[in-house]
């Protein structure tokens, strides 16, 4: 087990190098540069040239890349060109927001998706089945930003139940420790701050949950259906075990493997893809910041964030792989 | 029986959610509703830095304008130079030394006194900038106005316009310049020339910009300790929550702020700002979409329209296409465009067709210039005369952007290109993403013929508009007109205000004869406040004073 983990982590090194080379070349090949974003309409050719020179962008790409690697091995990701704050700081201030949002979305998706998928499978061909399958199709098809607007229009603008944007009411004046706002609120016993942060997560969490929820419903349903047809389930039912026991021990446990795999992939996808939801809800996470960084050609932020996200992605998948062995003892990691 | 458990579970989750909801809801109302003295204002982007000496983006400058003050400032709601920390000012006979009489009894937020010494400390700090502080992205405005530094480390930097600062007594300070410049004193209204507390500057090592050229790091002063004399004091910057909080300066020398605290909250998406206002999360926001102005007014929100202090123009690049160097072709383009129709249908109420490349409120505006009325037949015959009846033009327009002078680039492009096509010109549309592709392509003079661009003025001086465009050969326009460039130099170095204004009038007439591009319109940008918020006056320079904002009881 330990060796398995170490090997997976060592595999990260060549992956990161390969990724960094591709990313570096791709970014430098994009038209324009940070100087245009920095100066806007104001830039004289002289000022533009001076900024490029100062940033070392006039040097050969190999030298620039060498400088980046020298920094990276020291775990120094440099400074954002546009905000002049360290890339690591920027990441640590924003990533917790995306994690909170992703976790909320996944809790909603899993909490509703698995029971719904299971019920749909057990009542195959009946109303609930048709409703959830049809509903999941809609969930997959509706663009997230559209759903986000609709949710906001109804629950925020009209009914006023939820805040329309942000991570926390700024007038609360909460203490920041980890930048996980809910956690910070609990740690400092600022209950109102924690509740407010949680409350800010509901609408964006729902919007972001729509696609994974739909996928989880479908995969659970398909997987449960398959298991229900297995001989051992029929045997178990024939033995006279209660439905509860059959469900927990036999059906769900066996049906969960593909579901867990997809949850891992979906979570990784959400972590890196919450751009639209974050933008619509003015939610301060890495998604919206990355989108901005691309517009600004903020090379250090793009390189740094994507490198870190790659590492996180690998870690999430590692956890998923490890959880297999917990769910199904037949799958042992070597 | 089967479904009982899930039902119970769902009911339990719903109940828990409602409980949390009730609690959070009451907290929210409790904290923001108890005192009507906190205004949350939605802005489109995070400020970049809190030391305005290093800032050139609008959001940083907006914060600076509440925390800091400058020697002179724009009159409220206008562009004219009016008293700030200086009560009066005058140039010497040569026009190179300006003496400012300072306000007394002013204190910085750290309790120290504001005086002539403090002013000199600030100017000396900027002038003696070394190392990374000379980088153009750190001191953009200083370089824009003053050129260079005491000791230029980069050979391409020009000589500094600023020469020295002398404190005659506590309330008298003289600024000496190397030559006469039309930018003085108007440019000193820029927040980049805000006066900081010398004590705070020193305590927090404010000039210690470290790192390397490609890895600039600001000192803590620039992100945590901005210390000025303004009506608001800096309290906190919660980067993860995208909010910046200011609080009332109880020791302010003038009328104290009516708000106890002022929070700037970043909501980059325009629609999200509108929804936040409607749902009561914020009590105002900037960069209102032109299409939202009337609906928001109708709903009872306080929509303020800033006097237009910008210009949208159609640039003609003479370098990209030799035919465009023919004045007849450029005149044909100007006659072909129905600017009035464009202003009436695509710009917010109050927009005007441009006669010069700057708005009427700037001194030197000249109504008596060559005008190019909408006349398709004339355009066609001019093209025929120039032997350019089969003209094809590559027309750049930006996407994914809204600028104050250009609310909807694609609509504008479609109208203008339809007009040009009606005059027999073939159009090859080239849409590009605003940042950085579009700016890069249009300002670096790539192979293009026409493009839209514009400008919002920094201060009320003609040079800030037309000088920026036409004072020398630029890639954006691709023409070389030494006579025009020479007149700019003359205007910039004319000390006598009346003579200077006369020169700008002449230059405006010259420009409209030479027709490097077509000035299209001046559009008034809007800013909105909640139904119960009053007291703010819209400023053409976006210099809104939040200290006068208050909630109607």
Short mmCIF file of N, CA, C and O in Angstrom, two decimals, chain B residues 106-224:
data_model
loop_
_atom_site.label_atom_id
_atom_site.label_comp_id
_atom_site.label_asym_id
_atom_site.label_seq_id
_atom_site.Cartn_x
_atom_site.Cartn_y
_atom_site.Cartn_z
N UNK B 106 -4.56 70.05 8.82
CA UNK B 106 -4.87 68.74 8.25
C UNK B 106 -3.98 67.68 8.88
O UNK B 106 -2.78 67.90 9.05
N UNK B 107 -4.57 66.55 9.23
CA UNK B 107 -3.77 65.46 9.82
C UNK B 107 -3.90 64.19 8.98
O UNK B 107 -4.93 63.92 8.39
N UNK B 108 -2.80 63.46 8.96
CA UNK B 108 -2.85 62.15 8.32
C UNK B 108 -3.57 61.16 9.23
O UNK B 108 -3.75 61.41 10.42
N UNK B 109 -3.93 60.02 8.68
CA UNK B 109 -4.67 59.01 9.46
C UNK B 109 -3.87 58.48 10.64
O UNK B 109 -4.43 57.93 11.58
N UNK B 110 -2.55 58.62 10.58
CA UNK B 110 -1.75 58.14 11.71
C UNK B 110 -1.53 59.24 12.74
O UNK B 110 -0.73 59.10 13.67
N UNK B 111 -2.22 60.38 12.55
CA UNK B 111 -2.17 61.43 13.56
C UNK B 111 -1.09 62.47 13.32
O UNK B 111 -1.03 63.48 14.02
N UNK B 112 -0.20 62.23 12.34
CA UNK B 112 0.86 63.21 12.09
C UNK B 112 0.31 64.37 11.26
O UNK B 112 -0.74 64.26 10.62
N UNK B 113 1.05 65.48 11.29
CA UNK B 113 0.58 66.68 10.60
C UNK B 113 0.90 66.65 9.12
O UNK B 113 1.97 66.23 8.70
N UNK B 114 -0.03 67.17 8.34
CA UNK B 114 0.23 67.40 6.93
C UNK B 114 0.83 68.79 6.80
O UNK B 114 0.33 69.75 7.38
N UNK B 115 1.94 68.91 6.06
CA UNK B 115 2.56 70.21 5.82
C UNK B 115 3.42 70.18 4.57
O UNK B 115 3.45 69.18 3.86
N UNK B 116 4.12 71.29 4.33
CA UNK B 116 4.92 71.40 3.10
C UNK B 116 6.02 70.34 3.05
O UNK B 116 6.32 69.81 1.98
N UNK B 117 6.58 70.04 4.21
CA UNK B 117 7.63 69.01 4.25
C UNK B 117 7.09 67.67 3.74
O UNK B 117 7.76 66.94 3.01
N UNK B 118 5.87 67.38 4.18
CA UNK B 118 5.26 66.11 3.77
C UNK B 118 5.09 66.05 2.26
O UNK B 118 5.32 65.02 1.62
N UNK B 119 4.69 67.20 1.67
CA UNK B 119 4.51 67.24 0.22
C UNK B 119 5.85 66.93 -0.47
O UNK B 119 5.93 66.11 -1.39
N UNK B 120 6.91 67.58 0.02
CA UNK B 120 8.23 67.37 -0.60
C UNK B 120 8.71 65.93 -0.42
O UNK B 120 9.31 65.35 -1.33
N UNK B 121 8.43 65.37 0.75
CA UNK B 121 8.81 63.97 0.96
C UNK B 121 8.20 63.08 -0.11
O UNK B 121 8.85 62.19 -0.65
N UNK B 122 6.94 63.37 -0.43
CA UNK B 122 6.26 62.55 -1.44
C UNK B 122 6.84 62.74 -2.83
O UNK B 122 7.12 61.77 -3.52
N UNK B 123 7.02 64.02 -3.23
CA UNK B 123 7.56 64.24 -4.57
C UNK B 123 8.99 63.71 -4.69
O UNK B 123 9.37 63.14 -5.72
N UNK B 124 9.76 63.88 -3.62
CA UNK B 124 11.13 63.36 -3.66
C UNK B 124 11.14 61.84 -3.75
O UNK B 124 11.99 61.24 -4.40
N UNK B 125 10.17 61.23 -3.09
CA UNK B 125 10.08 59.76 -3.14
C UNK B 125 9.85 59.29 -4.58
O UNK B 125 10.52 58.37 -5.06
N UNK B 126 8.93 59.94 -5.26
CA UNK B 126 8.64 59.52 -6.64
C UNK B 126 9.82 59.82 -7.56
O UNK B 126 10.22 58.99 -8.37
N UNK B 127 10.36 61.04 -7.40
CA UNK B 127 11.42 61.50 -8.30
C UNK B 127 12.69 60.65 -8.13
O UNK B 127 13.38 60.35 -9.10
N UNK B 128 12.97 60.29 -6.89
CA UNK B 128 14.20 59.53 -6.63
C UNK B 128 13.98 58.02 -6.69
O UNK B 128 14.80 57.26 -6.18
N UNK B 129 12.91 57.59 -7.31
CA UNK B 129 12.64 56.16 -7.41
C UNK B 129 13.83 55.46 -8.05
O UNK B 129 14.44 55.97 -8.98
N UNK B 130 14.14 54.30 -7.49
CA UNK B 130 15.27 53.53 -8.00
C UNK B 130 14.83 52.11 -8.30
O UNK B 130 13.80 51.66 -7.82
N UNK B 131 15.67 51.44 -9.08
CA UNK B 131 15.47 50.01 -9.31
C UNK B 131 14.09 49.70 -9.88
O UNK B 131 13.65 50.31 -10.84
N UNK B 132 13.44 48.78 -9.21
CA UNK B 132 12.17 48.30 -9.74
C UNK B 132 11.08 49.36 -9.75
O UNK B 132 10.10 49.26 -10.48
N UNK B 133 11.25 50.40 -8.90
CA UNK B 133 10.25 51.47 -8.91
C UNK B 133 10.27 52.24 -10.22
O UNK B 133 9.35 53.01 -10.51
N UNK B 134 11.32 52.05 -11.02
CA UNK B 134 11.36 52.72 -12.33
C UNK B 134 10.69 51.89 -13.42
O UNK B 134 10.64 52.30 -14.58
N UNK B 135 10.21 50.71 -13.04
CA UNK B 135 9.54 49.87 -14.03
C UNK B 135 8.23 50.55 -14.45
O UNK B 135 7.50 51.06 -13.61
N UNK B 136 7.96 50.56 -15.75
CA UNK B 136 6.77 51.29 -16.22
C UNK B 136 5.45 50.71 -15.72
O UNK B 136 4.45 51.41 -15.70
N UNK B 137 5.44 49.44 -15.31
CA UNK B 137 4.16 48.95 -14.78
C UNK B 137 4.02 49.26 -13.30
O UNK B 137 2.96 49.07 -12.72
N UNK B 138 5.07 49.76 -12.66
CA UNK B 138 4.97 50.15 -11.26
C UNK B 138 4.59 51.63 -11.17
O UNK B 138 3.67 52.01 -10.45
N UNK B 139 5.28 52.47 -11.92
CA UNK B 139 5.02 53.91 -11.84
C UNK B 139 4.51 54.44 -13.18
O UNK B 139 5.08 55.38 -13.74
N UNK B 140 3.44 53.83 -13.67
CA UNK B 140 2.94 54.16 -15.00
C UNK B 140 2.55 55.63 -15.12
O UNK B 140 2.93 56.32 -16.06
N UNK B 141 1.78 56.14 -14.15
CA UNK B 141 1.31 57.51 -14.26
C UNK B 141 2.43 58.52 -14.07
O UNK B 141 2.46 59.55 -14.74
N UNK B 142 3.34 58.27 -13.16
CA UNK B 142 4.47 59.18 -13.00
C UNK B 142 5.20 59.29 -14.34
O UNK B 142 5.52 60.39 -14.81
N UNK B 143 5.44 58.16 -14.97
CA UNK B 143 6.18 58.17 -16.23
C UNK B 143 5.36 58.81 -17.34
O UNK B 143 5.91 59.50 -18.20
N UNK B 144 4.07 58.60 -17.28
CA UNK B 144 3.20 59.20 -18.28
C UNK B 144 3.26 60.73 -18.18
O UNK B 144 3.33 61.43 -19.18
N UNK B 145 3.24 61.25 -16.97
CA UNK B 145 3.19 62.70 -16.76
C UNK B 145 4.60 63.30 -16.71
O UNK B 145 4.88 64.30 -17.34
N UNK B 146 5.46 62.69 -15.89
CA UNK B 146 6.76 63.31 -15.63
C UNK B 146 7.88 62.76 -16.52
O UNK B 146 8.97 63.32 -16.55
N UNK B 147 7.65 61.69 -17.18
CA UNK B 147 8.68 61.12 -18.05
C UNK B 147 9.63 60.23 -17.29
O UNK B 147 9.39 59.03 -17.15
N UNK B 148 10.71 60.81 -16.74
CA UNK B 148 11.73 59.99 -16.09
C UNK B 148 11.94 60.34 -14.63
O UNK B 148 11.06 60.90 -13.97
N UNK B 149 13.14 60.02 -14.13
CA UNK B 149 13.46 60.14 -12.71
C UNK B 149 14.76 60.93 -12.52
O UNK B 149 15.42 61.30 -13.49
N UNK B 150 15.11 61.13 -11.26
CA UNK B 150 16.35 61.85 -10.95
C UNK B 150 17.52 61.18 -11.65
O UNK B 150 18.36 61.84 -12.28
N UNK B 151 17.62 59.86 -11.54
CA UNK B 151 18.67 59.13 -12.24
C UNK B 151 18.01 57.98 -13.00
O UNK B 151 17.64 56.97 -12.40
N UNK B 152 17.85 58.19 -14.30
CA UNK B 152 17.21 57.16 -15.10
C UNK B 152 18.11 55.93 -15.24
O UNK B 152 19.26 56.04 -15.64
N UNK B 153 17.57 54.77 -14.90
CA UNK B 153 18.37 53.55 -15.03
C UNK B 153 18.17 52.91 -16.40
O UNK B 153 18.87 51.98 -16.76
N UNK B 154 17.17 53.41 -17.11
CA UNK B 154 16.88 52.87 -18.44
C UNK B 154 17.09 54.02 -19.44
O UNK B 154 16.51 55.09 -19.30
N UNK B 155 17.95 53.78 -20.43
CA UNK B 155 18.31 54.86 -21.37
C UNK B 155 17.12 55.37 -22.17
O UNK B 155 17.14 56.51 -22.65
N UNK B 156 16.10 54.53 -22.31
CA UNK B 156 14.97 54.97 -23.14
C UNK B 156 14.05 55.93 -22.40
O UNK B 156 13.17 56.53 -22.99
N UNK B 157 14.25 56.08 -21.08
CA UNK B 157 13.40 57.01 -20.33
C UNK B 157 13.78 58.44 -20.65
O UNK B 157 14.97 58.78 -20.73
N UNK B 158 12.78 59.30 -20.81
CA UNK B 158 13.09 60.72 -21.07
C UNK B 158 13.53 61.44 -19.81
O UNK B 158 13.42 60.90 -18.70
N UNK B 159 13.99 62.68 -20.00
CA UNK B 159 14.35 63.50 -18.85
C UNK B 159 13.10 63.78 -18.03
O UNK B 159 12.01 63.90 -18.59
N UNK B 160 13.26 63.89 -16.73
CA UNK B 160 12.09 64.13 -15.89
C UNK B 160 11.57 65.56 -16.07
O UNK B 160 12.36 66.50 -16.19
N UNK B 161 10.26 65.68 -16.09
CA UNK B 161 9.64 67.00 -16.12
C UNK B 161 9.76 67.65 -14.74
O UNK B 161 9.99 68.84 -14.61
N UNK B 162 9.64 66.82 -13.71
CA UNK B 162 9.77 67.33 -12.34
C UNK B 162 11.24 67.62 -12.04
O UNK B 162 12.12 66.88 -12.44
N UNK B 163 11.48 68.75 -11.33
CA UNK B 163 12.86 69.10 -11.03
C UNK B 163 13.12 69.07 -9.53
O UNK B 163 14.01 68.38 -9.06
N UNK B 164 12.32 69.81 -8.78
CA UNK B 164 12.59 69.84 -7.34
C UNK B 164 11.38 70.35 -6.57
O UNK B 164 10.47 70.96 -7.14
N UNK B 165 11.40 70.09 -5.28
CA UNK B 165 10.34 70.55 -4.39
C UNK B 165 10.97 71.34 -3.25
O UNK B 165 11.96 70.90 -2.67
N UNK B 166 10.42 72.50 -2.97
CA UNK B 166 10.96 73.32 -1.88
C UNK B 166 9.85 73.70 -0.91
O UNK B 166 8.82 74.24 -1.32
N UNK B 167 10.09 73.42 0.38
CA UNK B 167 9.12 73.82 1.40
C UNK B 167 9.58 75.14 1.98
O UNK B 167 10.56 75.20 2.72
N UNK B 168 8.87 76.22 1.62
CA UNK B 168 9.27 77.54 2.09
C UNK B 168 8.91 77.70 3.57
O UNK B 168 9.72 78.10 4.38
N UNK B 169 7.68 77.40 3.89
CA UNK B 169 7.28 77.32 5.30
C UNK B 169 6.26 76.19 5.41
O UNK B 169 6.02 75.49 4.42
N UNK B 170 5.64 76.06 6.58
CA UNK B 170 4.77 74.89 6.79
C UNK B 170 3.64 74.79 5.78
O UNK B 170 3.21 73.70 5.42
N UNK B 171 3.17 75.95 5.29
CA UNK B 171 2.02 75.91 4.40
C UNK B 171 2.32 76.41 2.99
O UNK B 171 1.41 76.70 2.22
N UNK B 172 3.59 76.54 2.66
CA UNK B 172 3.94 76.99 1.31
C UNK B 172 4.94 76.02 0.69
O UNK B 172 5.98 75.72 1.28
N UNK B 173 4.60 75.54 -0.48
CA UNK B 173 5.50 74.60 -1.14
C UNK B 173 5.59 74.97 -2.62
O UNK B 173 4.62 75.41 -3.23
N UNK B 174 6.83 74.84 -3.16
CA UNK B 174 7.03 75.16 -4.58
C UNK B 174 7.52 73.93 -5.32
O UNK B 174 8.43 73.23 -4.86
N UNK B 175 6.89 73.67 -6.45
CA UNK B 175 7.32 72.58 -7.30
C UNK B 175 7.96 73.18 -8.54
O UNK B 175 7.35 74.00 -9.22
N UNK B 176 9.21 72.80 -8.80
CA UNK B 176 9.90 73.32 -9.98
C UNK B 176 9.95 72.24 -11.05
O UNK B 176 10.13 71.06 -10.75
N UNK B 177 9.76 72.68 -12.29
CA UNK B 177 9.76 71.73 -13.41
C UNK B 177 10.84 72.12 -14.41
O UNK B 177 11.26 73.29 -14.47
N UNK B 178 11.29 71.17 -15.19
CA UNK B 178 12.38 71.44 -16.12
C UNK B 178 11.92 72.27 -17.31
O UNK B 178 12.73 72.86 -18.01
N UNK B 179 10.63 72.27 -17.57
CA UNK B 179 10.12 73.06 -18.68
C UNK B 179 8.64 73.35 -18.43
O UNK B 179 8.05 72.77 -17.50
N UNK B 180 8.08 74.20 -19.24
CA UNK B 180 6.65 74.46 -19.12
C UNK B 180 5.91 73.25 -19.67
O UNK B 180 6.32 72.66 -20.66
N UNK B 181 4.86 72.84 -18.99
CA UNK B 181 4.05 71.74 -19.53
C UNK B 181 2.58 72.02 -19.32
O UNK B 181 2.16 72.43 -18.23
N UNK B 182 1.81 71.74 -20.35
CA UNK B 182 0.37 71.99 -20.26
C UNK B 182 -0.29 71.04 -19.26
O UNK B 182 -1.42 71.25 -18.86
N UNK B 183 0.43 69.99 -18.87
CA UNK B 183 -0.18 69.01 -17.96
C UNK B 183 -0.28 69.55 -16.53
O UNK B 183 -1.04 69.04 -15.72
N UNK B 184 0.55 70.55 -16.22
CA UNK B 184 0.57 71.09 -14.87
C UNK B 184 -0.33 72.31 -14.82
O UNK B 184 -0.24 73.15 -15.72
N UNK B 185 -1.20 72.48 -13.86
CA UNK B 185 -1.35 71.64 -12.67
C UNK B 185 -2.38 70.51 -12.80
O UNK B 185 -2.53 69.73 -11.87
N UNK B 186 -3.08 70.43 -13.97
CA UNK B 186 -4.21 69.49 -14.06
C UNK B 186 -3.82 68.05 -13.70
O UNK B 186 -4.55 67.34 -13.00
N UNK B 187 -2.64 67.63 -14.15
CA UNK B 187 -2.25 66.23 -13.92
C UNK B 187 -2.04 65.93 -12.44
O UNK B 187 -2.12 64.78 -12.01
N UNK B 188 -1.79 66.99 -11.65
CA UNK B 188 -1.57 66.76 -10.21
C UNK B 188 -2.87 66.36 -9.50
O UNK B 188 -2.87 66.01 -8.33
N UNK B 189 -3.98 66.37 -10.23
CA UNK B 189 -5.26 65.90 -9.67
C UNK B 189 -5.31 64.38 -9.66
O UNK B 189 -6.16 63.79 -9.01
N UNK B 190 -4.42 63.75 -10.43
CA UNK B 190 -4.45 62.29 -10.51
C UNK B 190 -4.16 61.66 -9.15
O UNK B 190 -3.26 62.11 -8.43
N UNK B 191 -4.89 60.60 -8.79
CA UNK B 191 -4.66 59.96 -7.49
C UNK B 191 -3.22 59.48 -7.32
O UNK B 191 -2.75 59.31 -6.21
N UNK B 192 -2.52 59.29 -8.42
CA UNK B 192 -1.13 58.85 -8.31
C UNK B 192 -0.26 59.90 -7.63
O UNK B 192 0.83 59.60 -7.17
N UNK B 193 -0.73 61.15 -7.59
CA UNK B 193 0.02 62.18 -6.89
C UNK B 193 -0.58 62.46 -5.51
O UNK B 193 -0.51 63.57 -5.00
N UNK B 194 -1.18 61.45 -4.93
CA UNK B 194 -1.74 61.56 -3.58
C UNK B 194 -0.63 61.76 -2.57
O UNK B 194 0.46 61.18 -2.70
N UNK B 195 -0.94 62.54 -1.53
CA UNK B 195 0.07 62.80 -0.51
C UNK B 195 -0.07 61.80 0.64
O UNK B 195 -1.12 61.68 1.27
N UNK B 196 1.02 61.08 0.88
CA UNK B 196 1.04 60.04 1.92
C UNK B 196 1.70 60.59 3.18
O UNK B 196 2.49 61.53 3.11
N UNK B 197 1.43 59.94 4.29
CA UNK B 197 2.07 60.31 5.54
C UNK B 197 3.55 59.91 5.50
O UNK B 197 3.87 58.73 5.33
N UNK B 198 4.46 60.88 5.64
CA UNK B 198 5.89 60.54 5.59
C UNK B 198 6.25 59.51 6.66
O UNK B 198 7.07 58.62 6.41
N UNK B 199 5.60 59.62 7.83
CA UNK B 199 5.92 58.69 8.91
C UNK B 199 5.53 57.27 8.50
O UNK B 199 6.30 56.32 8.66
N UNK B 200 4.33 57.12 7.94
CA UNK B 200 3.87 55.80 7.54
C UNK B 200 4.72 55.25 6.40
O UNK B 200 5.05 54.06 6.37
N UNK B 201 5.11 56.13 5.49
CA UNK B 201 5.95 55.69 4.36
C UNK B 201 7.23 55.07 4.89
O UNK B 201 7.69 54.04 4.42
N UNK B 202 7.79 55.77 5.89
CA UNK B 202 9.07 55.31 6.42
C UNK B 202 8.88 54.04 7.26
O UNK B 202 9.61 53.06 7.11
N UNK B 203 7.87 54.07 8.13
CA UNK B 203 7.64 52.94 9.03
C UNK B 203 7.43 51.63 8.27
O UNK B 203 7.89 50.58 8.68
N UNK B 204 6.72 51.73 7.17
CA UNK B 204 6.38 50.51 6.43
C UNK B 204 7.24 50.33 5.18
O UNK B 204 6.89 49.55 4.31
N UNK B 205 8.33 51.10 5.12
CA UNK B 205 9.30 50.91 4.06
C UNK B 205 8.63 50.92 2.67
O UNK B 205 8.84 50.03 1.85
N UNK B 206 7.82 51.97 2.45
CA UNK B 206 6.91 51.99 1.31
C UNK B 206 7.59 51.94 -0.06
O UNK B 206 6.99 51.53 -1.04
N UNK B 207 8.86 52.39 -0.12
CA UNK B 207 9.51 52.43 -1.43
C UNK B 207 10.32 51.17 -1.70
O UNK B 207 11.02 51.08 -2.70
N UNK B 208 10.24 50.24 -0.79
CA UNK B 208 11.06 49.04 -0.90
C UNK B 208 10.39 47.99 -1.80
O UNK B 208 9.92 46.96 -1.34
N UNK B 209 10.35 48.30 -3.09
CA UNK B 209 9.81 47.34 -4.05
C UNK B 209 10.90 46.31 -4.33
O UNK B 209 11.98 46.66 -4.77
N UNK B 210 10.63 45.06 -3.99
CA UNK B 210 11.69 44.05 -4.07
C UNK B 210 11.39 43.01 -5.14
O UNK B 210 10.43 43.11 -5.88
N UNK B 211 12.23 41.99 -5.15
CA UNK B 211 12.08 40.92 -6.13
C UNK B 211 12.97 41.20 -7.33
O UNK B 211 13.94 41.96 -7.24
N UNK B 212 12.64 40.59 -8.43
CA UNK B 212 13.39 40.84 -9.65
C UNK B 212 12.44 41.44 -10.66
O UNK B 212 11.24 41.53 -10.42
N UNK B 213 13.00 41.86 -11.78
CA UNK B 213 12.18 42.59 -12.75
C UNK B 213 10.97 41.77 -13.21
O UNK B 213 9.92 42.31 -13.49
N UNK B 214 11.13 40.45 -13.26
CA UNK B 214 9.98 39.66 -13.71
C UNK B 214 9.20 39.13 -12.52
O UNK B 214 8.35 38.27 -12.66
N UNK B 215 9.50 39.62 -11.33
CA UNK B 215 8.90 39.05 -10.13
C UNK B 215 8.82 40.16 -9.07
O UNK B 215 9.39 40.07 -8.00
N UNK B 216 8.09 41.24 -9.42
CA UNK B 216 8.05 42.42 -8.56
C UNK B 216 7.17 42.17 -7.33
O UNK B 216 6.07 41.64 -7.44
N UNK B 217 7.70 42.54 -6.17
CA UNK B 217 6.91 42.39 -4.94
C UNK B 217 6.79 43.75 -4.26
O UNK B 217 7.79 44.42 -4.01
N UNK B 218 5.57 44.12 -3.94
CA UNK B 218 5.35 45.40 -3.27
C UNK B 218 5.56 45.27 -1.77
O UNK B 218 5.29 44.22 -1.20
N UNK B 219 5.99 46.35 -1.14
CA UNK B 219 6.09 46.34 0.32
C UNK B 219 4.71 46.31 0.96
O UNK B 219 3.72 46.62 0.30
N UNK B 220 4.66 45.94 2.23
CA UNK B 220 3.38 45.80 2.93
C UNK B 220 2.58 47.10 2.93
O UNK B 220 1.35 47.08 2.96
N UNK B 221 3.29 48.25 2.86
CA UNK B 221 2.57 49.52 2.84
C UNK B 221 1.53 49.55 1.73
O UNK B 221 0.41 50.01 1.91
N UNK B 222 1.91 49.01 0.59
CA UNK B 222 1.07 49.09 -0.60
C UNK B 222 -0.13 48.17 -0.55
O UNK B 222 -1.03 48.27 -1.39
N UNK B 223 -0.16 47.24 0.40
CA UNK B 223 -1.30 46.34 0.47
C UNK B 223 -2.02 46.39 1.81
O UNK B 223 -3.14 45.92 1.93
N UNK B 224 -1.34 46.94 2.84
CA UNK B 224 -1.95 46.87 4.18
C UNK B 224 -2.00 48.19 4.94
O UNK B 224 -2.75 48.30 5.90
#
